[in-house]
Coordinates of C-alpha atoms and ligand atoms in Angstrom, one line a residue:
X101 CA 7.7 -9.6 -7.2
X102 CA 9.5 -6.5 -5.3
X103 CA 10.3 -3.8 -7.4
X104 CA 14.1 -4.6 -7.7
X105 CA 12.6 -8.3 -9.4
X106 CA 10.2 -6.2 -11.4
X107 CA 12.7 -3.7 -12.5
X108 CA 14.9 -6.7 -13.5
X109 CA 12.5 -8.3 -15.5
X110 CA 11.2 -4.9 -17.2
X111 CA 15.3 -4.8 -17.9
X112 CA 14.4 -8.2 -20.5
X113 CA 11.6 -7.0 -21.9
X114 CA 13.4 -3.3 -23.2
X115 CA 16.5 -5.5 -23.7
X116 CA 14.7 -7.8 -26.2
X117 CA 12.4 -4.4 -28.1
X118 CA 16.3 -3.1 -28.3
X119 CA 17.5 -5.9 -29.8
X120 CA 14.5 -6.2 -32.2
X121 CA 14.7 -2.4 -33.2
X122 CA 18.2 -2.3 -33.4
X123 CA 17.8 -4.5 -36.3
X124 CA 15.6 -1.8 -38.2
X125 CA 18.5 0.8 -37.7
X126 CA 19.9 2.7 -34.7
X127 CA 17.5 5.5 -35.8
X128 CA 14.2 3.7 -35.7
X129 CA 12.5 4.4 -32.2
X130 CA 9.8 2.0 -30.7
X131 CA 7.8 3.2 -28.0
X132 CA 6.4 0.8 -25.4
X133 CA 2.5 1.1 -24.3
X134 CA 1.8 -0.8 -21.3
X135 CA -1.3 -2.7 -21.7
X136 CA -2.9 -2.4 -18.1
X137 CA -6.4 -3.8 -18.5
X138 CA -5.6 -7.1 -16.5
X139 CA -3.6 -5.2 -13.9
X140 CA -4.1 -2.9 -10.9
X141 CA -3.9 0.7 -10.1
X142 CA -1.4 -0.9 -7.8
X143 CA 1.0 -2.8 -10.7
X144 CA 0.7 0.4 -13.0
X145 CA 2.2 2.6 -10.1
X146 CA 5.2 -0.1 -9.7
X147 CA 5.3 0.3 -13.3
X148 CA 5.4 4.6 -13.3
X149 CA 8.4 3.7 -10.5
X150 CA 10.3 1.8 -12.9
X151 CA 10.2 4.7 -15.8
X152 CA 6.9 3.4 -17.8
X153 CA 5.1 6.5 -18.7
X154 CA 2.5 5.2 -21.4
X155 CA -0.1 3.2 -20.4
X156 CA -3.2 1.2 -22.4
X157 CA -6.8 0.1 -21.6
X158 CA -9.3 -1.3 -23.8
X159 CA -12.7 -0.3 -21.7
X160 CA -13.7 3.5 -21.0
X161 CA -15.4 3.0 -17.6
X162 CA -11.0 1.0 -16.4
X163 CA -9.6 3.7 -18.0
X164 CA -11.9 6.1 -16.0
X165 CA -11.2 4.8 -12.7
X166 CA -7.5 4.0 -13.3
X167 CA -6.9 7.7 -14.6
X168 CA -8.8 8.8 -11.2
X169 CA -7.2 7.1 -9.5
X170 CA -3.6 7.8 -10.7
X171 CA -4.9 11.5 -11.3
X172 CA -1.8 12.7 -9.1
X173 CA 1.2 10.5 -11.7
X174 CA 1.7 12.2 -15.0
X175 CA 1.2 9.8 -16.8
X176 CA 0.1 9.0 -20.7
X177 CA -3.5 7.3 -21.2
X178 CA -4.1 5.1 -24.6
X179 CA -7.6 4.0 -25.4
X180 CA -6.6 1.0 -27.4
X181 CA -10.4 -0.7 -27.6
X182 CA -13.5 -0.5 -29.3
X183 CA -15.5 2.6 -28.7
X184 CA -19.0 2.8 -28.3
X185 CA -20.8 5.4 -29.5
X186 CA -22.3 6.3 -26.9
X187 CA -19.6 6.0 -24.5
X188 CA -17.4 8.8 -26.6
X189 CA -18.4 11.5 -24.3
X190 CA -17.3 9.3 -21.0
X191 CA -13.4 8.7 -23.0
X192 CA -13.3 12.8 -24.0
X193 CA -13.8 13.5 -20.5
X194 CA -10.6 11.6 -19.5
X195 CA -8.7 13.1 -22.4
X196 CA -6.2 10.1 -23.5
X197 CA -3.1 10.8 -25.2
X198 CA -4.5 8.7 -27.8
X199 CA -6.9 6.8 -29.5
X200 CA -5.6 4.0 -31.4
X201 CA -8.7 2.2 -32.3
X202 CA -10.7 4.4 -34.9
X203 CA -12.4 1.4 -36.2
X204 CA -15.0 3.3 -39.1
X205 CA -15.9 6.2 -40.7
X206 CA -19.5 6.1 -38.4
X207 CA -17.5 6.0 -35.2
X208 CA -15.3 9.2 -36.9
X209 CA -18.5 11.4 -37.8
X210 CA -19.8 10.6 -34.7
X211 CA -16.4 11.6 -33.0
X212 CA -16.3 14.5 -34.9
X213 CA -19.3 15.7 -33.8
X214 CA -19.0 15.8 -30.4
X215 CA -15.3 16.8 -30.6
X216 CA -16.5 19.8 -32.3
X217 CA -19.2 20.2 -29.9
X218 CA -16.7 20.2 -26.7
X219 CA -14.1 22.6 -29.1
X220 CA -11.7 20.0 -28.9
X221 CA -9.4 17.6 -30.9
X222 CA -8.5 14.3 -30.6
X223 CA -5.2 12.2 -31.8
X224 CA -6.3 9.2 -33.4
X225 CA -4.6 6.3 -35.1
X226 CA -7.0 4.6 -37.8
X227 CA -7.4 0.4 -36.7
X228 CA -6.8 -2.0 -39.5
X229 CA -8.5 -5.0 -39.9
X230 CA -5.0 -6.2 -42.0
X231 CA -5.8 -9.7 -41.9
X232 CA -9.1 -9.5 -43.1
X233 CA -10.9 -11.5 -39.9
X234 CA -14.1 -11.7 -38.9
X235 CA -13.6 -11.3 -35.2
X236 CA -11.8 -8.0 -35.4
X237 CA -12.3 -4.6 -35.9
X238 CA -11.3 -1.6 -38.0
X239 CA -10.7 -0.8 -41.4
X240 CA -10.2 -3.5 -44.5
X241 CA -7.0 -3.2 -45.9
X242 CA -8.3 -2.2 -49.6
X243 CA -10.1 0.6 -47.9
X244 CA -8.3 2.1 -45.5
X245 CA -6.3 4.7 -47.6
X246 CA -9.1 6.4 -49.0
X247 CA -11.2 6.2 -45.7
X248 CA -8.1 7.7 -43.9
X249 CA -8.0 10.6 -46.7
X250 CA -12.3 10.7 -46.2
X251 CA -11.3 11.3 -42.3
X252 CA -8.8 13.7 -42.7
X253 CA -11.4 15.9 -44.8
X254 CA -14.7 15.4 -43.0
X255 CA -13.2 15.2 -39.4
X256 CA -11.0 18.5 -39.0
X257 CA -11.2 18.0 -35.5
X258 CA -9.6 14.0 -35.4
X259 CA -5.9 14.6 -35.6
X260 CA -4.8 11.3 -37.8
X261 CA -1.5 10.3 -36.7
X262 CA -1.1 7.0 -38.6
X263 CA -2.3 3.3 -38.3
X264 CA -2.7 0.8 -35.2
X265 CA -3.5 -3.1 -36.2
X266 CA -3.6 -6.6 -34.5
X267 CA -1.6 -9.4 -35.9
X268 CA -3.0 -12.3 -37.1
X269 CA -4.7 -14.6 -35.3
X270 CA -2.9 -17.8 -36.3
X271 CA 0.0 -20.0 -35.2
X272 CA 1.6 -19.7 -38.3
X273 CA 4.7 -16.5 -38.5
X274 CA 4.6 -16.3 -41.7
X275 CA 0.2 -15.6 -42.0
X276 CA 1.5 -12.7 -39.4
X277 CA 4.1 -11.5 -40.9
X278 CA 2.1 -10.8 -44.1
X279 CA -0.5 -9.2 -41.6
X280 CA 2.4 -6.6 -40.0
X281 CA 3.3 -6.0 -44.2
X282 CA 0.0 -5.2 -45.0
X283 CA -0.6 -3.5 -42.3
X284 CA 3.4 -1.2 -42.9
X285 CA 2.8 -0.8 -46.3
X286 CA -0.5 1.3 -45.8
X287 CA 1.1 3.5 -43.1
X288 CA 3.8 4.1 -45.4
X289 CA 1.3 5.5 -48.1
X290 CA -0.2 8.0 -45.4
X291 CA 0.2 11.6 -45.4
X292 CA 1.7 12.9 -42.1
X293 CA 1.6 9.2 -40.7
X294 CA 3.8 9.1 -38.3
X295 CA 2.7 6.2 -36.1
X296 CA 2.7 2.5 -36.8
X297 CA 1.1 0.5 -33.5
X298 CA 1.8 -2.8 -34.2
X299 CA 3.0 -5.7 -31.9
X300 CA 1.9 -7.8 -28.2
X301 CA 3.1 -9.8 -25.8
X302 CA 3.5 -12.4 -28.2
X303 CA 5.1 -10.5 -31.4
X304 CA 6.4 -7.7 -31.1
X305 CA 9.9 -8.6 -31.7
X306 CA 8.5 -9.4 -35.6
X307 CA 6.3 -6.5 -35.4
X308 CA 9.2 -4.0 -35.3
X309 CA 11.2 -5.8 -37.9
X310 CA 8.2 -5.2 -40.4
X311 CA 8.4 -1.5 -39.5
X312 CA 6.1 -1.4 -36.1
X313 CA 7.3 1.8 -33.8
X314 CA 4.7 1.5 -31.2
X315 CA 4.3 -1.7 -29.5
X316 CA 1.3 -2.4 -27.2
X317 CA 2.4 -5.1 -24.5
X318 CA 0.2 -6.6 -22.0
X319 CA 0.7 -9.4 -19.9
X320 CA 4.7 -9.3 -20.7
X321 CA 4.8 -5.8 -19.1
X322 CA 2.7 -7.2 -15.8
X323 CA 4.7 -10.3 -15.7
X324 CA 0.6 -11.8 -15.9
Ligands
PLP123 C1 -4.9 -6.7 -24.7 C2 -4.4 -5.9 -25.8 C3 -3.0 -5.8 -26.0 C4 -1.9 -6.4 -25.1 O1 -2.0 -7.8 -25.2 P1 -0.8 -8.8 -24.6 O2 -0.9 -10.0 -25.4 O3 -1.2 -9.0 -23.2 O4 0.4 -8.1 -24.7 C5 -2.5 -5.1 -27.1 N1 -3.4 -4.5 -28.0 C6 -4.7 -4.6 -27.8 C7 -5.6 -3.9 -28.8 C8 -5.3 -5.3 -26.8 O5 -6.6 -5.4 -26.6

């Protein structure tokens, strides 16, 4: 695509978040993450033309070359993956806007830790596991508001801005739908939350209706 097509077709994908948050109320504001780990230093420069400033990977070492790379565009990095323990050091180096995917209370001590040890803090959004599958990460619904209260008093240097889930794996809206609820109705009962990351390529539109106001999109942004 030249950048006129891309810029066209980035036009229909704000047009439809709009539309879909628009719905909420004319007050609730949806920021869009651009998912970049199938996609270029190349397509996330086309991207920064067009106005997108936020920007998503899920592996440390992509995120490290891309934000290199790019060091010259002011732009916003999101670590939206699982972190390994011993890659922390590697994702503080790069300093990303922030983490969405604190996944346990190990991975937060350990964050802690060498946060403190590098005097610096960290903006972090607490993962939920809100549909209760194996495959994923993060925290189980039942726990999460006293683990997120556990954080906030053992890890002064994690700055807890709110929640960040994955929809439900299934074909069926409504099993999703309750997964977006679950997932809302915990941010809700979080002091200071002030960031729900909910919603892909695939559903975000129902993902801001239940309350999301950070959507993470992929292969919709990238045309991919
Ligand atoms: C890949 C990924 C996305 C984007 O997925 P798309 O379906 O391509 O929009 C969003 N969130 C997380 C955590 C991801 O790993």
């Amino acid at each position: 695509m030249t950048n006129i097509e891309h810029k066209l077709y980035i036009d229909t994908v704000i047009r439809r978040v709009e539309t879909a948050r628009l719905r909420v109320s004319g007050h609730h504001i949806v920021k869009i993450v651009a998912v970049s780990k199938y996609s270029t230093s190349d397509d996330i420069s086309t991207l920064y033309s067009i106005g997108q400033r936020a920007f998503g990977e899920n592996k440390v070492q992509d995120l490290k070359a891309k934000a290199v790379e790019l060091d010259e565009l002011p732009l916003e990095w999101h670590f939206i993956g699982n972190l390994q323990k011993n890659k922390i050091n590697n994702l503080l180096d790069i300093d990303p806007t922030l983490f969405q995917a604190l996944d346990s209370l190990d991975l937060a001590l350990e964050l802690q830790k060498k946060l403190e040890a590098k005097d610096m803090t960290l903006d972090c959004l607490m993962q939920i596991n809100s549909a209760k599958e194996e495959s994923k990460f993060g925290f189980m619904p039942q726990n999460a508001k006293e683990s997120y209260m556990t954080i906030i008093e053992k890890c002064p240097n994690i700055n807890l801005k709110g929640v960040m889930s994955i929809g439900a794996h299934s074909d069926d809206t409504k099993v999703i739908k309750d997964s977006f609820n679950t997932t809302y109705s915990i941010y809700k009962e979080l002091p200071n939350a002030t960031i729900c990351s909910m919603g892909m390529s695939g559903d975000f539109e129902m993902a801001i209706e239940c309350g999301s106001n950070m959507v993470r999109l992929g292969s919709i942004m990238f045309n991919k």
